[in-house]
Structures are given as C-alpha cells and as structure tokens.
Short mmCIF file of C-alpha atoms in Angstrom, two decimals:
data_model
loop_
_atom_site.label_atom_id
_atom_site.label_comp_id
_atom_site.label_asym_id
_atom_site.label_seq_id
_atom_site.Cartn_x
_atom_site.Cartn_y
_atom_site.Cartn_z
CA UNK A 452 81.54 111.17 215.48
CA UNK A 453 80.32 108.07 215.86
CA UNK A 454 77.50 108.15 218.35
CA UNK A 455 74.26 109.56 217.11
CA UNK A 456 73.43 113.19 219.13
CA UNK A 457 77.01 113.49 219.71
CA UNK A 458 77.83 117.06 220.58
CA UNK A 459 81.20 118.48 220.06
CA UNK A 460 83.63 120.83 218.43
CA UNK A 461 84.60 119.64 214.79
CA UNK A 462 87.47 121.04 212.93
CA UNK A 463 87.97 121.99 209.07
CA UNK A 464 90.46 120.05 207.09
CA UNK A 465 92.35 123.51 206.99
CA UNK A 466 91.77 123.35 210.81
CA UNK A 467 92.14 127.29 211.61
CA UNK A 468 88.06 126.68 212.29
CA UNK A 469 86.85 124.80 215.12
CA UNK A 470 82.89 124.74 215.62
CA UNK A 471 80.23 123.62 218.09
CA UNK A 472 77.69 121.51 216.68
CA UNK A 473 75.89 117.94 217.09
CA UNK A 474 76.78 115.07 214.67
CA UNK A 475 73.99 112.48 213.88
CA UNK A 476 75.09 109.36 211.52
CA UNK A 477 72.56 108.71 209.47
CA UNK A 478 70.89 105.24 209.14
CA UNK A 479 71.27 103.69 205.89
CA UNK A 480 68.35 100.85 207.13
CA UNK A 481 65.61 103.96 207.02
CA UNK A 482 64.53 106.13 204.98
CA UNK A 483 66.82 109.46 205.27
CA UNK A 484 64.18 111.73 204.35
CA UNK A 485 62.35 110.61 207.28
CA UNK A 486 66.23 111.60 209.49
CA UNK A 487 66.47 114.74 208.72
CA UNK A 488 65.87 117.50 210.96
CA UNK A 489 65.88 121.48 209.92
CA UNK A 490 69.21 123.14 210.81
CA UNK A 491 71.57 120.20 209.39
CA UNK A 492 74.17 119.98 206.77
CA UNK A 493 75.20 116.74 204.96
CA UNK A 494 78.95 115.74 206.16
CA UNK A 495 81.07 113.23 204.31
CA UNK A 496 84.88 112.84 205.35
CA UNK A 497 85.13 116.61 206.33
CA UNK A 498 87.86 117.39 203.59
CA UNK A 499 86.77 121.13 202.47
CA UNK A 500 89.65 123.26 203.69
CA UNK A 501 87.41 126.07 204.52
CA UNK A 502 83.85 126.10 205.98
CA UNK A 503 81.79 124.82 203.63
CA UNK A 504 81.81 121.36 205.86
CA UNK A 505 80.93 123.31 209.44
CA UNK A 506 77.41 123.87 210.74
CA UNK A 507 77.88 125.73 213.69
CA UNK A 508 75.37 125.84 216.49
CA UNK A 509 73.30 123.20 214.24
CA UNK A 510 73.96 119.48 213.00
CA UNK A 511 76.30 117.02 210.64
CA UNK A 512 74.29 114.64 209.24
CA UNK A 513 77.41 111.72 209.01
CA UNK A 514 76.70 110.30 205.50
CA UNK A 515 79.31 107.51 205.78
CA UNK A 516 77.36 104.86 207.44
CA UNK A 517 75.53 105.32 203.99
CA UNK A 518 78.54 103.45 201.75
CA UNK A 519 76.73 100.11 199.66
CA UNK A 520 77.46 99.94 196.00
CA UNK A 521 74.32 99.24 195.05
CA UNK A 522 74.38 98.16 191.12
CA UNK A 523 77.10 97.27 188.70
CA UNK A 524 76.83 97.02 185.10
CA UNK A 525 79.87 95.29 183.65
CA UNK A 526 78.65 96.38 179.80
CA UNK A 527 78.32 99.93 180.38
CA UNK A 528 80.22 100.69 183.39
CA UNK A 529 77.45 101.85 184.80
CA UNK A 530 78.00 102.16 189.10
CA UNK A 531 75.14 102.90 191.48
CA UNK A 532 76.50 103.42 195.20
CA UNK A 533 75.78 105.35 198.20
CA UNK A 534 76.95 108.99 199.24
CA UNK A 535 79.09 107.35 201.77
CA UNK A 536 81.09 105.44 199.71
CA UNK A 537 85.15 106.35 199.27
CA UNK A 538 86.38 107.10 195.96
CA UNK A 539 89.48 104.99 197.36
CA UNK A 540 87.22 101.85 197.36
CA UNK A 541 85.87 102.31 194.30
CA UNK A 542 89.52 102.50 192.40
CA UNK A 543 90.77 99.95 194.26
CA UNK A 544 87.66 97.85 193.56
CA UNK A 545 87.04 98.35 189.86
CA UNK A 546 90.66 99.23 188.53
CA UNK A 547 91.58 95.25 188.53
CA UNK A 548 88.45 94.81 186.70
CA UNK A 549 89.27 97.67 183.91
CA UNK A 550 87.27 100.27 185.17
CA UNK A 551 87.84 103.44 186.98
CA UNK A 552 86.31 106.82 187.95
CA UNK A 553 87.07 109.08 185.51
CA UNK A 554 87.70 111.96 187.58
CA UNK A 555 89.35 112.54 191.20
CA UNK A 556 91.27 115.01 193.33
CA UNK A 557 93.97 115.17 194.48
CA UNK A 558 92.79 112.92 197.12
CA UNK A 559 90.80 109.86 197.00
CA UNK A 560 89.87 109.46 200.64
CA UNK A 561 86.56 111.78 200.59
CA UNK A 562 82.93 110.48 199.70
CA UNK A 563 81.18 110.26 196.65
CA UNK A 564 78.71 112.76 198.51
CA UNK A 565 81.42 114.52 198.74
CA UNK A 566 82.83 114.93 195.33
CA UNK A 567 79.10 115.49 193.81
CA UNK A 568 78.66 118.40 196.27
CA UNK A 569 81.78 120.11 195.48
CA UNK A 570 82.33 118.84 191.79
CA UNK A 571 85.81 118.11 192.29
CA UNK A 572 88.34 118.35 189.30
CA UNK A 573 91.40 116.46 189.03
CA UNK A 574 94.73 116.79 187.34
CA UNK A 575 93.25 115.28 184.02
CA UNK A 576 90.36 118.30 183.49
CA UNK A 577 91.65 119.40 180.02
CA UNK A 578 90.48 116.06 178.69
CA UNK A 579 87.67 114.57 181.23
CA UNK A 580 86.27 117.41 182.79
CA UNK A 581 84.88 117.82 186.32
CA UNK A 582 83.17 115.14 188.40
CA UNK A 583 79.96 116.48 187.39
CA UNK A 584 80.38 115.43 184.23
CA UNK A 585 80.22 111.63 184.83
CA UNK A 586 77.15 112.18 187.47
CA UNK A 587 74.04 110.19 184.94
CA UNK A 588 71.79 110.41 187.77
CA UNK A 589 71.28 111.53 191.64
CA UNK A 590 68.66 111.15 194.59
CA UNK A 591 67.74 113.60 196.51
CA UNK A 592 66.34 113.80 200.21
CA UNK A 593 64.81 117.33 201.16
CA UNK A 594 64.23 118.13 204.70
CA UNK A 595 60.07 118.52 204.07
CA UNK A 596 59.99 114.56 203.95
CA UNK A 597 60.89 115.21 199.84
CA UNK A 598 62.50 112.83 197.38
CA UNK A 599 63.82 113.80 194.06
CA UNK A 600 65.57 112.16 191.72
CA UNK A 601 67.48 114.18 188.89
CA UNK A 602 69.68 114.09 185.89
CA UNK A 603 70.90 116.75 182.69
CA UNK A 604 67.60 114.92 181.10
CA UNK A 605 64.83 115.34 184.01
CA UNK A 606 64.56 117.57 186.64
CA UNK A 607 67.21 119.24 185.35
CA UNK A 608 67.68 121.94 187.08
CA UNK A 609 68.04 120.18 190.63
CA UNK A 610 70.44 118.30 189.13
CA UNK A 611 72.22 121.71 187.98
CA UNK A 612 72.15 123.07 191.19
CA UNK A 613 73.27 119.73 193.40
CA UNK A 614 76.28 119.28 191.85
CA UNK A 615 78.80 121.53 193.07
CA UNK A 616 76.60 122.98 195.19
CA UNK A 617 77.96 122.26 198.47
CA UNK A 618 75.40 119.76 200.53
CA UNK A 619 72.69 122.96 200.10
CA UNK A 620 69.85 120.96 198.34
CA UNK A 621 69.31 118.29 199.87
CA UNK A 622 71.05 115.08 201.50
CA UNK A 623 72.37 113.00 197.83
CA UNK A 624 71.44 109.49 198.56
CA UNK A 625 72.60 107.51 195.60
CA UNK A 626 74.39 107.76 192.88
CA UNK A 627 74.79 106.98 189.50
CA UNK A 628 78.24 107.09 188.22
CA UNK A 629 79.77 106.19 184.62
CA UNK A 630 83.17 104.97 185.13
CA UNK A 631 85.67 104.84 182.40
CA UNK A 632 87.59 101.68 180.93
CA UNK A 633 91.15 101.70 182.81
CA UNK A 634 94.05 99.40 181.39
CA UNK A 635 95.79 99.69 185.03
CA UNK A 636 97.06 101.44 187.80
CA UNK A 637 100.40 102.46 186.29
CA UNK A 638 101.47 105.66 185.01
CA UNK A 639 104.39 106.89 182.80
CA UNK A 640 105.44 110.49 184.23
CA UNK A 641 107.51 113.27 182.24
CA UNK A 642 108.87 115.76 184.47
CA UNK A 643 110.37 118.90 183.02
CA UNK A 644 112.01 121.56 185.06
CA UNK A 645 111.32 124.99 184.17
CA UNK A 646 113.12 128.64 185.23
CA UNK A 647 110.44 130.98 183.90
CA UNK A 648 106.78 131.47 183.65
CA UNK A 649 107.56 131.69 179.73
CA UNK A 650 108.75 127.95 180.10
CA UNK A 651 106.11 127.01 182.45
CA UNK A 652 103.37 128.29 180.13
CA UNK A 653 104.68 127.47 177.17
CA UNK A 654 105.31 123.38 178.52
CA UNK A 655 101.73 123.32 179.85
CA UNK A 656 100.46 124.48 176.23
CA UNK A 657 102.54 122.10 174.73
CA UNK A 658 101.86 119.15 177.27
CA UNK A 659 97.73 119.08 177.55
CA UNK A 660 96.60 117.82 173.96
CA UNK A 661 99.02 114.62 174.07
CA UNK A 662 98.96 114.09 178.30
CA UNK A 663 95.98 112.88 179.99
CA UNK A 664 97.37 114.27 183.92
CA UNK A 665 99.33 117.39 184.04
CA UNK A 666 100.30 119.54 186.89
CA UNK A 667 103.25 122.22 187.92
CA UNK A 668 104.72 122.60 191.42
CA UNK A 669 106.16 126.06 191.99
CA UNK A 670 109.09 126.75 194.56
CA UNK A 671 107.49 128.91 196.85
CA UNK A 672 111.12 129.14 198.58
CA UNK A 673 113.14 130.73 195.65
CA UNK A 674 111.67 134.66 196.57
CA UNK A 675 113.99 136.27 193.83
CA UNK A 676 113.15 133.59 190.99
CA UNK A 677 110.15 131.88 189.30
CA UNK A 678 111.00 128.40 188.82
CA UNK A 679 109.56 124.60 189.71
CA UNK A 680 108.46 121.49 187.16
CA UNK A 681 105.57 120.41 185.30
CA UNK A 682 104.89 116.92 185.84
CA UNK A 683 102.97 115.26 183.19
CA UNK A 684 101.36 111.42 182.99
CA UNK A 685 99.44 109.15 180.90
CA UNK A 686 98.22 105.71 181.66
CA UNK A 687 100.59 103.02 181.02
CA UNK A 688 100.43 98.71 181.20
CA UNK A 689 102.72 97.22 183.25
CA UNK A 690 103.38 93.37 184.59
CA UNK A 691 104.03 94.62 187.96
CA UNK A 692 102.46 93.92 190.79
CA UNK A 693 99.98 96.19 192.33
CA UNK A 694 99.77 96.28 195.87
CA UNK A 695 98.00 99.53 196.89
CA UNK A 696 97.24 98.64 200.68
CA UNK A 697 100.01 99.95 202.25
CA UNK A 698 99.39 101.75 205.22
CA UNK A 699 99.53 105.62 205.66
CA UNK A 700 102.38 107.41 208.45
CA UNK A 701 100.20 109.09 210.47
CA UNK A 702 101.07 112.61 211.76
CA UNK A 703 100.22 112.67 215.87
CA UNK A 704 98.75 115.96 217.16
CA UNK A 705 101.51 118.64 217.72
CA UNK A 706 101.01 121.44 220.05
CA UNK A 707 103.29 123.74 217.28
CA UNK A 708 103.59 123.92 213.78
CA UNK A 709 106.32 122.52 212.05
CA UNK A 710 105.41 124.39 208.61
CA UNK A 711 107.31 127.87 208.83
CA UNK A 712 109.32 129.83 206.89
CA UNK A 713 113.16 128.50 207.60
CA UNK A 714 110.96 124.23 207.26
CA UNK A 715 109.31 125.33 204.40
CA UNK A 716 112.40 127.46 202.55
CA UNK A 717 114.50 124.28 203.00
CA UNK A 718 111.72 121.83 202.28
CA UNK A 719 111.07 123.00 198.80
CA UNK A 720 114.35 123.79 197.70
CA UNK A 721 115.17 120.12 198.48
CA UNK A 722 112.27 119.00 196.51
CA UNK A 723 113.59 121.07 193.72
CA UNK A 724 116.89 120.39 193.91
CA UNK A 725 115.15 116.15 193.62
CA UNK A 726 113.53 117.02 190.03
CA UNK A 727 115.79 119.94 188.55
CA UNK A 728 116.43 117.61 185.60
CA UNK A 729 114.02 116.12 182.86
CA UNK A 730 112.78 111.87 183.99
CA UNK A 731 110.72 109.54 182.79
CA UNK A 732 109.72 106.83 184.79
CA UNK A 733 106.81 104.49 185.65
CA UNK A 734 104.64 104.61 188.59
CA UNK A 735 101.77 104.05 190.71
CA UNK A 736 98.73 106.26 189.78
CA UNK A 737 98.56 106.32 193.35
CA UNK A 738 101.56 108.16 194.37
CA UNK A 739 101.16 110.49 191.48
CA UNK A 740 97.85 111.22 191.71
CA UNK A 741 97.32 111.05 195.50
CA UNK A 742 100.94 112.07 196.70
CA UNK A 743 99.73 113.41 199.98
CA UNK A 744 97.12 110.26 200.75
CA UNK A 745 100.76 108.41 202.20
CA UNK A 746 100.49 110.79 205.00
CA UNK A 747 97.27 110.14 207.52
CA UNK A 748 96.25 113.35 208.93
CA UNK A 749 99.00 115.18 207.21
CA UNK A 750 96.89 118.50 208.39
CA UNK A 751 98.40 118.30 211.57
CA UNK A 752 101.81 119.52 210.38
CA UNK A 753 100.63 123.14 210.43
CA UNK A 754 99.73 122.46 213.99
CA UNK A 755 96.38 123.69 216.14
CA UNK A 756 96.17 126.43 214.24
CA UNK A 757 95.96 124.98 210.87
CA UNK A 758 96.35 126.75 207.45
CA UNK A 759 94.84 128.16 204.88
CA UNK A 760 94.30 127.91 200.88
CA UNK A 761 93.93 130.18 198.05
CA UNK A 762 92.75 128.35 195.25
CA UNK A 763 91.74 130.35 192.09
CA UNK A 764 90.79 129.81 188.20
CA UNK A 765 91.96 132.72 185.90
CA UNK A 766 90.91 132.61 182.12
CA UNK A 767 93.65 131.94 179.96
CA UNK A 768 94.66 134.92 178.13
CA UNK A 769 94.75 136.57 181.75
CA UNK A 770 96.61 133.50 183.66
CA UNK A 771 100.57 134.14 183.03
CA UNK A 772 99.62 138.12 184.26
CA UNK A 773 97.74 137.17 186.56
CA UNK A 774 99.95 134.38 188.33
CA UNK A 775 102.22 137.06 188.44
CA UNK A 776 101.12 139.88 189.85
CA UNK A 777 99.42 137.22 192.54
CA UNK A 778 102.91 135.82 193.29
CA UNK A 779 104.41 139.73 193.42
CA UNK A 780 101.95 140.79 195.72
CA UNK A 781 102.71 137.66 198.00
CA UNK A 782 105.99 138.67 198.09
CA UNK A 783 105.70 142.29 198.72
CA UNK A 784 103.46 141.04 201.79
CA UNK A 785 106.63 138.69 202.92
CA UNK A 786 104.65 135.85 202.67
CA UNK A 787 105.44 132.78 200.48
CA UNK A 788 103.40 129.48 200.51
CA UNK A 789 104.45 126.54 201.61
CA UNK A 790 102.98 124.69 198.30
CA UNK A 791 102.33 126.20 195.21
CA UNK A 792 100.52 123.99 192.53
CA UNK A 793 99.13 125.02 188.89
CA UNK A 794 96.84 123.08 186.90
CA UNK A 795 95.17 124.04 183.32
CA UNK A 796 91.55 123.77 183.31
CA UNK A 797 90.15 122.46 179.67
CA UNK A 798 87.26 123.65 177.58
CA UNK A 799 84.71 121.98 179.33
CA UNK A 800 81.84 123.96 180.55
CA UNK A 801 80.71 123.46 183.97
CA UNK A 802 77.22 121.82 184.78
CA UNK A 803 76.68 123.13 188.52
CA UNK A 804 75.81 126.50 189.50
CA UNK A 805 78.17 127.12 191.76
CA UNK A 806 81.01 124.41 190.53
CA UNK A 807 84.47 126.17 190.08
CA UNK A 808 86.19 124.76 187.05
CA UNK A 809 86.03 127.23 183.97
CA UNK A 810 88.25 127.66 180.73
CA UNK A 811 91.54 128.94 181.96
CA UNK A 812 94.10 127.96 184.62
CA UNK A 813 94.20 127.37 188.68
CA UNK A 814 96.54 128.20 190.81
CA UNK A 815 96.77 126.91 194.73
CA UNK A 816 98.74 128.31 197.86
CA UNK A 817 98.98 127.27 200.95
CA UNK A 818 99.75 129.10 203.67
CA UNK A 819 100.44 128.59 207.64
CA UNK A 820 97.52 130.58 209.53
CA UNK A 821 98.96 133.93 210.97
CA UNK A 822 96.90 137.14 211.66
CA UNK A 823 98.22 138.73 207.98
CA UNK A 824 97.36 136.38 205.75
CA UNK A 825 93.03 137.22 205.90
CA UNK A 826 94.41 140.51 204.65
CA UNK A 827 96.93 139.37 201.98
CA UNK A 828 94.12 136.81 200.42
CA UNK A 829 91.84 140.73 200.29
CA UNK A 830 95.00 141.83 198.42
CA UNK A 831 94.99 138.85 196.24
CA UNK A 832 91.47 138.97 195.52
CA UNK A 833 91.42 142.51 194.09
CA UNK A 834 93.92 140.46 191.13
CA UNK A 835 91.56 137.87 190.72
CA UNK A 836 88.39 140.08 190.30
CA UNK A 837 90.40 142.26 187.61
CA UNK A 838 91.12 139.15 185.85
CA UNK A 839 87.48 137.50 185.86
CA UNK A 840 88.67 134.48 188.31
CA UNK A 841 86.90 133.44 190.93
CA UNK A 842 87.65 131.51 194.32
CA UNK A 843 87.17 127.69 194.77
CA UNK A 844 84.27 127.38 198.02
CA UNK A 845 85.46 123.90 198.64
CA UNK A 846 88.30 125.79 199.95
CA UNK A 847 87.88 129.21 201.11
CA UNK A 848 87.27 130.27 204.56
CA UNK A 849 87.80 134.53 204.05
CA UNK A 850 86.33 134.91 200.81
CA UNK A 851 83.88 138.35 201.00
CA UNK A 852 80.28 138.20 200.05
CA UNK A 853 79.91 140.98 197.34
CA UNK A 854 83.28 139.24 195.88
CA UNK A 855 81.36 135.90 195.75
CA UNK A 856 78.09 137.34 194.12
CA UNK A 857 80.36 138.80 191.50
CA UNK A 858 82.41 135.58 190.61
CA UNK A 859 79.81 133.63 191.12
CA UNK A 860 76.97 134.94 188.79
CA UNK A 861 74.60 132.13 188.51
CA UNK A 862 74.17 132.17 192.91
CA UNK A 863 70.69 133.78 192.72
CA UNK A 864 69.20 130.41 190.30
CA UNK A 865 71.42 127.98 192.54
CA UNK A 866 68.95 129.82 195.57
CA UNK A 867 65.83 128.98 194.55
CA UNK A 868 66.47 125.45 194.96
CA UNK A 869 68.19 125.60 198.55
CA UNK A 870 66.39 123.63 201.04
CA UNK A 871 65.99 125.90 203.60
CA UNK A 872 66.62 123.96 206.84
CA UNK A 873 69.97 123.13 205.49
CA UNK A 874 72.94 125.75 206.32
CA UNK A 875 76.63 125.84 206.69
CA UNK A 876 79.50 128.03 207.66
CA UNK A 877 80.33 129.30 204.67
CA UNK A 878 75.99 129.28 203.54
CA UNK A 879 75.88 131.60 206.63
CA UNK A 880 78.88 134.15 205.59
CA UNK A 881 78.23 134.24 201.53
CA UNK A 882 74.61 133.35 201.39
CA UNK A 883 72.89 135.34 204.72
CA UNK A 884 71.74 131.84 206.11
#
C-alpha cells in the first residue's frame, strides 16, 4: 500500500473479507481536496473488524502519509495534528510532558482519522465519554474540490455527522484535539473475580463512580457457568521507569487457525484460573489498556479465514437480561467465543449521528469464522432489537439493513451530508451506495 495506483486485494482487520480495489496515498505537500477522485473512501490503519474500511471495486485514499502535529499549546492542551497521525505517538509523545488523550480503544495503533470517523470509546466512558467528545474542531475535504471546517459551535451539523460517521463526509484533514492533564503512565488495577452475573453487575455498579477504567472478561470456556473478573484501574504516580518501546511478537501468516474450540476452552480457563483471586498491583497503562498491542498482527491467529465480532450496547435496565439470553442463545447454537469482554457505557450522550456509545452497557464476542455463525449473530440480533441495543459499524460485517435503520434512527440526517463519491463496503450493504 505504498505505491500510489496500487491495485490489489486488501483485507479487514477481522479478515473473513478480502476486496479488490486501488490504494492511492495521499500527498500531504498538496492540497487533498484537489486528490480526491469520486468512488474513494478515506483509509487509516485498516482496524474496523468489519467492512466499514473496504471499498470494493473503487479506491483507499491512504491517509497516513498525512501524520504532522501541527500546533501545540502547552496552556490549554490544545493539539492540532493530521488524520494520519497514531494515537500511539501522541501518548508516547505528550504523556512525559503531562498530557494525554483523553479517550482511546482498546488499541492505540489506529489514526486519529480513524478514531474521529468511528468515535471510538475506551474503557474509561462512564467518566470521559467518547472520542467525539474531545474533537474542538475538524477540516473537511469534499470530493467537489470543497473545504469545510466544523465544530459543536459552527457548522454544526457537519461536525455532527463526521464524527462517528465512518470516512462518509469527507476526507478529515486536521484536527483539533483537547488532551487531558496525565500525572503518568502507571496504573493501579483491582481485579475481582466474580461467579454470577449478580456479582458481575453488582461490582460494575459499585466500581464506575470511584474507577476511572473498568472492564469484565467473561470465560467463554465455562458452557455450564457464568463467571470471569472485572478489572478496574485508576491512574497512579510511580518513580519507575517508563520504557514503552518494546517491540511487538509478531504472528507470521498461518495457513490454519489456531483459535478453535479445544485452544480456546483451554486458553481461557487458564486465564481464569491466573486471576480467580482478588490483586492489586501497579502497572503500565499500556499493558492494561492496550493488552493485545504486544502482539503485531495478532489477527492472524484465526488464520485466512479470519473472525468475526459482535459488539452491542444494551440500555441498562435491559443489560443483565439481555447478556443473558445473548449468552443462552450462543450456547444453544454450540458456539462460544473465544473472548468475551463487557464494558459500562456512562451518561454521556453521543455527538455523531451514527456513533455507537449510549447509556447502558456493551458487550463483545469474538468468534472464529465458520458458515453458522452469520446465522447465530441473526439470532442474536432479534435480542438486541427487543432490548433497544444496537450494533457497533466499526465492527460489523452481517448486520441487516432494516435492523440498522431501526437502531440507528438518526441515519436519514447523517445522509444528507454524505459526499456522494465516497462509498464503502458496509455504505454499500446498509446505506444502498
């Protein structure tokens, strides 16, 4: 992907897609608007699980040629930068000098393009929010030779419909972030086993208004039982030393997959079995907040043909119901993911029209690709509608479209600012084009 015209097949980060199309990297010396040609898609690191990063038949604009930090105000904490930029450099950058982004994934290593487009949440939503959130300001290049720049004061409703709404406005090229005041890169983690979705629920209620990160990891292994731990963080100073640039293993290709049920049945029982009792210890925001960044490629263990996620949000008086009947009719099916993760969702309200976050809590599975599990995630859906959920698009890849004009009710405004000679995958199987 780094020759401009380059035509070949690109993958999802799910990989169970593989799609024709030409990749141009975009000049960051000329003016973009003046680049872009109808029938492209803006492409950052290619992280979405799902389609929502695949153009095929048409063109990837490569935004990550496009990665200057362009202003820094030390005062106010105030960052400009390009779409291209990594969150990754930005932490490692600005958390020595007692700043940091406010809100990230569960990954650092995608764009700030990237993380605008999808309005990513992290494990820290109940207090900060979504990425959105922390947006001030963002330029826009339409493919009619347009510029616009927007914020929640002018232009507003570009703004609105650009964040977390999945490359389909226009090419972002700059930002302006606010980044918070950081007193490290250390973090002191609780984790607390629990047996029960009684004790799971009741230790996330309990957990949010005093913990700034909390999350729950699920045994997807233990069939006849519910159980798993809640880990839960806040930021911590620490003397040590910080040395973040340790290198990644790198998974090769493998012509199999070595997720599968008898891998993944011992896998997580062994990772249970590691944090069936209550800790407390100190550690690098890093590994706590990134756990699967020490693995390059780490996509590849599922093998060529990949896997798939179900990520959800279920309001909160639905969420304990709901996360059961979901896990029920997974096991009915015979199917049990590989890794189960629950986060709680605060009461922020989100700004984009097609972000995900809402009141309530998310639940994620992932599952090896097999010729069921299209059907199961039908099954699973039927839950989610009865409970007022919805999907997240950074992530789906089977998602139906009257399902997503349902969930998503604001999709008709987000329309009316599409630029039409921008499409994707996923634009193509919700949207009509």
């Amino acid at each position: 992907m780094k020759r401009e015209g380059y035509h070949g097949k690109t993958r999802s980060w799910g990989q169970v897609l593989s799609l024709e199309q030409r990749v141009c990297m975009l000049d960051k010396n000329k003016p973009i608007e003046k680049q872009l040609d109808a029938g492209g898609l803006p492409y950052g690191q290619g992280r979405s699980y799902g389609d929502a990063c695949l153009n095929p038949g048409g063109i990837l604009w490569d935004t990550r040629s496009l990665d200057r930090l362009i202003h820094f105000d030390p005062n106010s904490g105030r960052l400009i930068c390009h779409p291209g930029v990594l969150l990754q450099d930005i932490q490692r950058l600005f958390i020595p000098r007692g700043y940091s982004l406010p809100v990230t994934p569960g990954t650092q290593l995608i764009t700030v393009g990237g993380a605008v487009a999808n309005d990513v949440h992290g494990k820290n939503h109940y207090h900060a929010g979504s990425f959105a959130h922390h947006v001030q300001s963002l330029t826009l290049a339409r493919t009619n030779g347009q510029t616009i720049y927007c914020s929640p004061q002018q232009e507003k409703e570009w703004f609105y419909a650009t964040v977390g709404g999945l490359g389909l406005t226009g090419v972002i090229t700059e930002v302006e972030l606010q980044l918070k005041q950081a007193i490290g890169p250390w973090l002191q983690v609780e984790t607390c086993p629990f047996d029960d979705l009684d004790a799971l629920f009741a230790l996330m209620q309990a957990s949010l208004p005093h913990w700034e990160h909390t999350v729950a990891w699920l045994d997807g292994s233990a069939s006849h039982l519910v159980r798993g731990f809640l880990s839960r963080a806040n930021p911590v100073k620490s003397n040590r030393l910080w040395n973040p640039s340790a290198k990644a293993y790198a998974v090769p290709k493998l012509p199999f997959s070595v997720v599968n049920k008898k891998t993944s049945t011992w896998l997580n029982a062994l990772y249970f079995q590691r944090n069936k009792k209550p800790k407390s210890k100190v550690v690098d925001a890093e590994s706590f907040l990134y756990p699967l960044d020490a693995i390059s490629q780490w996509n590849r263990l599922y093998g060529p043909k990949g896997f798939f996620q179900y990520q959800c949000v279920v309001p909160m008086g639905q969420a304990q119901e709901t996360l059961n009947s979901l896990l029920q009719t997974m096991s009915d099916w015979g199917e049990h993911p590989s890794l189960s993760v629950i986060k709680a969702f605060g009461p922020h309200q989100s700004l984009g029209c097609l972000s995900f976050p809402k009141p309530g809590m998310t639940f994620a599975f992932d599952f090896p690709n097999k010729k069921s599990i299209p059907a199961l995630f039908s099954m699973l859906d039927k839950h989610l509608a009865a409970a007022g959920g919805h999907l997240y698009l950074a992530k789906d890849a089977c998602m139906a479209k009257d399902f997503f004009k349902t969930s998503y009710p604001h999709w008709e405004q987000f329309m009316a600012y599409r630029d039409p000679g921008i499409h994707s995958a996923l634009s193509q199987r919700l949207m009509g084009y």
